[in-house]
Coordinates of C-alpha atoms in Angstrom, one line a residue:
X1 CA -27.3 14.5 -7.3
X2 CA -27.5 12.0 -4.2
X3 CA -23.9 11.2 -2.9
X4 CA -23.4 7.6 -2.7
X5 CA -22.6 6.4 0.8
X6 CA -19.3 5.0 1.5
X7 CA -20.2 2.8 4.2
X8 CA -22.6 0.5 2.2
X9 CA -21.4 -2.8 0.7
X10 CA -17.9 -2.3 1.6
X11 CA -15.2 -4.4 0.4
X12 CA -15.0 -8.2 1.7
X13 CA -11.2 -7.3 2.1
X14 CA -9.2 -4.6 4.2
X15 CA -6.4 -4.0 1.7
X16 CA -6.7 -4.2 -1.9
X17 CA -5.1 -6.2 -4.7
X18 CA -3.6 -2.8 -6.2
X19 CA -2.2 -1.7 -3.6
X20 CA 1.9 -1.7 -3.7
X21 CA 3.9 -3.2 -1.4
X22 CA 5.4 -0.3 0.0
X23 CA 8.5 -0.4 2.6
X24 CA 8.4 -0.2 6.2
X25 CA 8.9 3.5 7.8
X26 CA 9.2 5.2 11.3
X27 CA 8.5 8.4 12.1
X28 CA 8.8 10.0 15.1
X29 CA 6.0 12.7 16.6
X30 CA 8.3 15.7 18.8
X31 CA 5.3 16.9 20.8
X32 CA 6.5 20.9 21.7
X33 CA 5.4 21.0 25.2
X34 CA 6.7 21.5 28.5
X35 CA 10.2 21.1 27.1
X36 CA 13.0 23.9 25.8
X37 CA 13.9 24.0 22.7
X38 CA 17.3 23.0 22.6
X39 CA 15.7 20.0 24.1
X40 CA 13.5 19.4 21.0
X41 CA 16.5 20.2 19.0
X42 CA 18.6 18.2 20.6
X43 CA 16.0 15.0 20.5
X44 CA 15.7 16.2 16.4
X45 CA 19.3 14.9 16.2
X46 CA 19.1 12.1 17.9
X47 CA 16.2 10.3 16.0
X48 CA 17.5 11.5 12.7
X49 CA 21.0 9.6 13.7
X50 CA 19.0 6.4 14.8
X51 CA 17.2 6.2 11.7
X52 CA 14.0 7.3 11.6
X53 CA 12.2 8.1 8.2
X54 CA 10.0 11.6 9.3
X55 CA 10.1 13.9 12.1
X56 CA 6.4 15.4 13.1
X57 CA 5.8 18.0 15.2
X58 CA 2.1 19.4 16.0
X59 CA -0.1 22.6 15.4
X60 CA -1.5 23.9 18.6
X61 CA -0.6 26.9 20.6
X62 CA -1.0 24.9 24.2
X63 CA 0.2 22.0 25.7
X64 CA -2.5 19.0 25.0
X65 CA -1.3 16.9 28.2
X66 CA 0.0 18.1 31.8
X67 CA 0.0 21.6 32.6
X68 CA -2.0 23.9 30.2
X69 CA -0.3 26.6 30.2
X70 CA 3.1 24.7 30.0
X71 CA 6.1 25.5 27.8
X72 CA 5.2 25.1 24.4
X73 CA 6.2 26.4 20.8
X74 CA 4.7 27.0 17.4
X75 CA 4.5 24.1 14.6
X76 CA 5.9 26.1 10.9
X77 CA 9.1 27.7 13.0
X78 CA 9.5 24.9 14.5
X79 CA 9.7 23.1 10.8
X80 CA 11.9 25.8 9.8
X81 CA 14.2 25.2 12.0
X82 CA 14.5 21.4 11.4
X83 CA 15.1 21.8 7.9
X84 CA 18.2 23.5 8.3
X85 CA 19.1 21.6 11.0
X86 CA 18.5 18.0 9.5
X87 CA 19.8 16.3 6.6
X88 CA 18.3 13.3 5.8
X89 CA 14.3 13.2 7.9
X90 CA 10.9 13.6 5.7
X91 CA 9.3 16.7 8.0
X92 CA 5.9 17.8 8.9
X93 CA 2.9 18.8 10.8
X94 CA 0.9 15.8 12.3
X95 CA -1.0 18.2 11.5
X96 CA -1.3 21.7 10.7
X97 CA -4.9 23.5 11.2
X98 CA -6.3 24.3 8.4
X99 CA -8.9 27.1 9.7
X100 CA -5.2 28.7 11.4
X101 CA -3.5 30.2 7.9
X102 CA -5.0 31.1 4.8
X103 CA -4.5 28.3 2.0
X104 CA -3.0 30.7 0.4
X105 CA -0.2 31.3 3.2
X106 CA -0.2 27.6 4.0
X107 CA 1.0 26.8 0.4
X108 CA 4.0 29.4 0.6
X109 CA 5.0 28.5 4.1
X110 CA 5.0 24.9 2.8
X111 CA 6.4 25.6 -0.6
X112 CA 9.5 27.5 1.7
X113 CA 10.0 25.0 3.5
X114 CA 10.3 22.2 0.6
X115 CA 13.1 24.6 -0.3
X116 CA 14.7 25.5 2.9
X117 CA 15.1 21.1 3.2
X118 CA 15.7 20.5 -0.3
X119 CA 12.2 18.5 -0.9
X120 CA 11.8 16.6 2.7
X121 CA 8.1 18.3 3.4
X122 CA 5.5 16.5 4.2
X123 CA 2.3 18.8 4.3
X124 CA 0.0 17.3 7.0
X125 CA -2.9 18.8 7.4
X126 CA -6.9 18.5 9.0
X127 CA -9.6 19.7 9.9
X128 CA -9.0 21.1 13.5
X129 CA -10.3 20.4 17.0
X130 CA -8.8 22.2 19.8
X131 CA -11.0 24.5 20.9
X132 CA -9.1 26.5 23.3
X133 CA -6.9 27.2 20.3
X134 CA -9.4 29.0 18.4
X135 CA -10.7 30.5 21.4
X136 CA -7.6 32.3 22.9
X137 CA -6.5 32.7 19.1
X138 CA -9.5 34.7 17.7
X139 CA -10.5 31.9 15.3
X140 CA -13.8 30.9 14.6
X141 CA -14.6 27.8 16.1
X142 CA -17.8 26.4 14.2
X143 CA -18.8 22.9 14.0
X144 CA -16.5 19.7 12.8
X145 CA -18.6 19.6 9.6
X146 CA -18.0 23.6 8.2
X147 CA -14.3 22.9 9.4
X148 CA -14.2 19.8 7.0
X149 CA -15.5 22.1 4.6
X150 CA -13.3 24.6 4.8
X151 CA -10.5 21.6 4.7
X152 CA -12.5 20.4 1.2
X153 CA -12.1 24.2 0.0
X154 CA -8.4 24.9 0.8
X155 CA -6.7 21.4 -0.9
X156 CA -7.7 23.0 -4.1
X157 CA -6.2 26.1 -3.7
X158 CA -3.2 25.3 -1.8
X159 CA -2.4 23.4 -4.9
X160 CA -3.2 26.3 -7.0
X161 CA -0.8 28.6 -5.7
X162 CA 2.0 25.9 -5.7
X163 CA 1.6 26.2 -9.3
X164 CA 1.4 29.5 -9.2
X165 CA 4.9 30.2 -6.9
X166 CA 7.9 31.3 -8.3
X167 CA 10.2 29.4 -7.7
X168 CA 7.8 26.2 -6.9
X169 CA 8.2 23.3 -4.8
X170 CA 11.1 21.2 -5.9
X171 CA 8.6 18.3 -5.5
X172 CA 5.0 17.3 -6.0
X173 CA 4.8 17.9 -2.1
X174 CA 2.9 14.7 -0.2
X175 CA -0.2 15.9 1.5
X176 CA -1.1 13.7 4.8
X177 CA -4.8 14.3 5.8
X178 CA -5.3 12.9 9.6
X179 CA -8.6 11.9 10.8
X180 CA -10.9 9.1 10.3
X181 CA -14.4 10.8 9.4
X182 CA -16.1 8.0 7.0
X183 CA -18.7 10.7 5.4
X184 CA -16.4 13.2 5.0
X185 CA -12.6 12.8 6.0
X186 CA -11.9 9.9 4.3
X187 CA -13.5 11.5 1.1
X188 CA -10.8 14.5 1.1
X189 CA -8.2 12.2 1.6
X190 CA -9.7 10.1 -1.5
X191 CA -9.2 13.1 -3.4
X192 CA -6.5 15.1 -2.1
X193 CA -3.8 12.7 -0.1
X194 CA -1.0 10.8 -0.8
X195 CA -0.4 9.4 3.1
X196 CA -4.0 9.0 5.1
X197 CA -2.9 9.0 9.1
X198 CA -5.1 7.0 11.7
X199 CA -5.1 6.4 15.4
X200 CA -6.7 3.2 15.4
X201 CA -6.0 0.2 16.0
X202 CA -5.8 -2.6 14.0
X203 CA -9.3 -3.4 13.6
X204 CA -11.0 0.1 12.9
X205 CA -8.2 0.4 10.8
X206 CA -8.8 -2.3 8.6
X207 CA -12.1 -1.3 8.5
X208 CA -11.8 2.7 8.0
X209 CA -8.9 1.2 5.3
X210 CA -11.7 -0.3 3.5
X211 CA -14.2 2.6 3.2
X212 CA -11.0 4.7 2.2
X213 CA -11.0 2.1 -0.9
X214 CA -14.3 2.8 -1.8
X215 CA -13.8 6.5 -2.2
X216 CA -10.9 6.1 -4.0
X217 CA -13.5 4.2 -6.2
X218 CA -16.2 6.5 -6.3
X219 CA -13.5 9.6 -7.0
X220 CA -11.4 7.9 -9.7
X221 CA -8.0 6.9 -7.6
X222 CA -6.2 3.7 -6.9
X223 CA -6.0 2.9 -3.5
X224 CA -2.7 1.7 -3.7
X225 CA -1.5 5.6 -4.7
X226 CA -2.4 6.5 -0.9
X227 CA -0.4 5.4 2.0
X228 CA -1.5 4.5 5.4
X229 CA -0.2 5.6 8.9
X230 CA -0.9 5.3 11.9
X231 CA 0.5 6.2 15.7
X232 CA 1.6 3.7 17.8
X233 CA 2.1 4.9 21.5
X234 CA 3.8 1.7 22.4
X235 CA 7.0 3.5 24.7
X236 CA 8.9 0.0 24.7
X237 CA 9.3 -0.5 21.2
X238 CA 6.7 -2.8 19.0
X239 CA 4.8 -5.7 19.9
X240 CA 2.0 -7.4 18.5
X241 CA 0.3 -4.5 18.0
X242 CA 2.8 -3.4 15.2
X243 CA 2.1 -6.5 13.5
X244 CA -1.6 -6.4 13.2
X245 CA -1.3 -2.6 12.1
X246 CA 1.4 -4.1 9.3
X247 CA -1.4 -6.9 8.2
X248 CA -4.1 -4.2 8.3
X249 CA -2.1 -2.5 6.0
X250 CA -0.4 0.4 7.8
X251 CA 3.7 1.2 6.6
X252 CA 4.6 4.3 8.4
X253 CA 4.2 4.0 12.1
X254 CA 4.9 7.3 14.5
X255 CA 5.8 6.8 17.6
X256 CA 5.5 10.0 20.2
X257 CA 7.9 11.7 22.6
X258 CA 6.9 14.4 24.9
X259 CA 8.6 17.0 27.2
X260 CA 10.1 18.1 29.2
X261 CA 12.7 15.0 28.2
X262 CA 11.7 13.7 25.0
X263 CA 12.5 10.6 26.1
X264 CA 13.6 7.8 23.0
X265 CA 13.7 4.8 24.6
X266 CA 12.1 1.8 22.2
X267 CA 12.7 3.9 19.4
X268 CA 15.7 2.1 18.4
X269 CA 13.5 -1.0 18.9
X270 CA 10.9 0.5 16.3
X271 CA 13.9 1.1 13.3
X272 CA 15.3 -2.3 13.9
X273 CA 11.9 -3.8 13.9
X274 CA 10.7 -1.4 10.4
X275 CA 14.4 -3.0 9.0
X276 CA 13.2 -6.5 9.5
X277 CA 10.0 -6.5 8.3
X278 CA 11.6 -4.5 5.2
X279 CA 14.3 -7.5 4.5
X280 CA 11.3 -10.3 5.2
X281 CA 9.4 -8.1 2.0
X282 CA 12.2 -8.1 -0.5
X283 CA 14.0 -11.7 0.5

């Protein structure tokens, strides 16, 4: 059977008419490199008390940016952590690898730490692409498409075993899929997500937004149950930009801090501008 191609006829429109009007959030990505931790801990605090919506951190084992063999620490002890130390934050992995931990493994550790926060995980997850991580690691590398295979393979079973854990999650836990593969990634998120993170701008957002809908059609799901994010790495707070993304029809925007300060300045900029835009949508 011949797989219909989602990037024929697409829609006219880049949202869709059943798609919810869903309020305004912020997150906030801690990138784990080149700072201590008390830093990140310390930064953890501070943009849960100004009033963001979800703390990310990432899954790698180096430093993406400046030195490459910088301070840097590990993504599921790092979430650990912030569940006992928060109180009020979503939390997750923008994203965790999937080739890293078996699916298996993935769906305890995740299922642990939707206890350890009483139900603020957020299970992001893809495909992986840092090589020098699966290098220095002892992973197998491959190509992008048996990695977005693999990714296919383990949604399934990480949901299996949630069903199977005893005790299980206190919540259906959200799974965020990053990427923006139109053959492939977009079809898993179809099928498996209930938040799809970008980072694109406005326009190939729009557009990626619309082949997303036609998945959703072709694997039975309304595009409204599927939320979109995207990162904005606007340092002074939102602009413009922010209000293209909103009219292409992104809702949680993540802003990025990295070491060795983790500096915050426009974030307070970004939660007064997500508390506007959510007053303007329910006057």
């Amino acid at each position: 059977m011949t797989t219909p191609d989602p990037t024929s006829a697409l829609p006219t429109s880049p949202t869709s008419p059943t798609r919810p009007a869903r309020p305004v959030r912020v997150g906030l990505q801690i990138q784990p490199q080149h700072g201590s931790y008390d830093q990140i801990r310390r930064t953890a605090d501070a943009a849960e008390r100004l009033g963001v919506d979800v703390l990310f951190t990432w899954d790698h084992f180096f430093p993406l940016s400046g030195d490459p063999d910088g301070l840097h620490f590990e993504c599921w002890t790092t979430l650990a952590a912030w569940a006992e130390q928060t109180e009020r934050v979503e939390l997750g992995a923008l994203v965790t690898c999937n080739s890293y931990r078996a699916p298996d493994l993935l769906a305890d550790m995740a299922r642990t730490v939707d206890h350890i926060s009483a139900g603020r995980l957020i299970l992001g997850i893809g495909a992986g692409w840092f090589q020098r991580d699966y290098d220095e690691y002892g992973y197998e590398f491959g190509t992008p498409g048996r990695r977005l295979d693999d990714l296919a393979t383990a949604m399934p079973r990480i949901r299996a075993r949630w069903a199977a854990l005893n005790p299980p999650p206190t919540r259906d836990i959200p799974v965020l899929i990053g990427g923006g593969g139109e053959r492939k990634t977009l079809r898993i998120v179809a099928e498996h997500a209930q938040v799809w993170h970008s980072f694109a701008d406005a326009a190939e957002l729009a557009r990626k937004s619309a082949v997303l809908d036609r998945w959703c059609a072709e694997v039975g799901r309304e595009p409204g149950e599927i939320e979109r994010s995207v990162s904005v790495r606007r340092a002074s707070g939102p602009g413009d930009e922010a209000q293209a993304l909103l009219a292409a029809g992104a809702t949680l925007f993540v802003a990025e801090t990295t070491g060795p300060e983790h500096d915050l300045a426009g974030l307070a900029a970004w939660v007064e501008w997500r508390d506007r835009q959510n007053e303007l949508r329910t006057a």
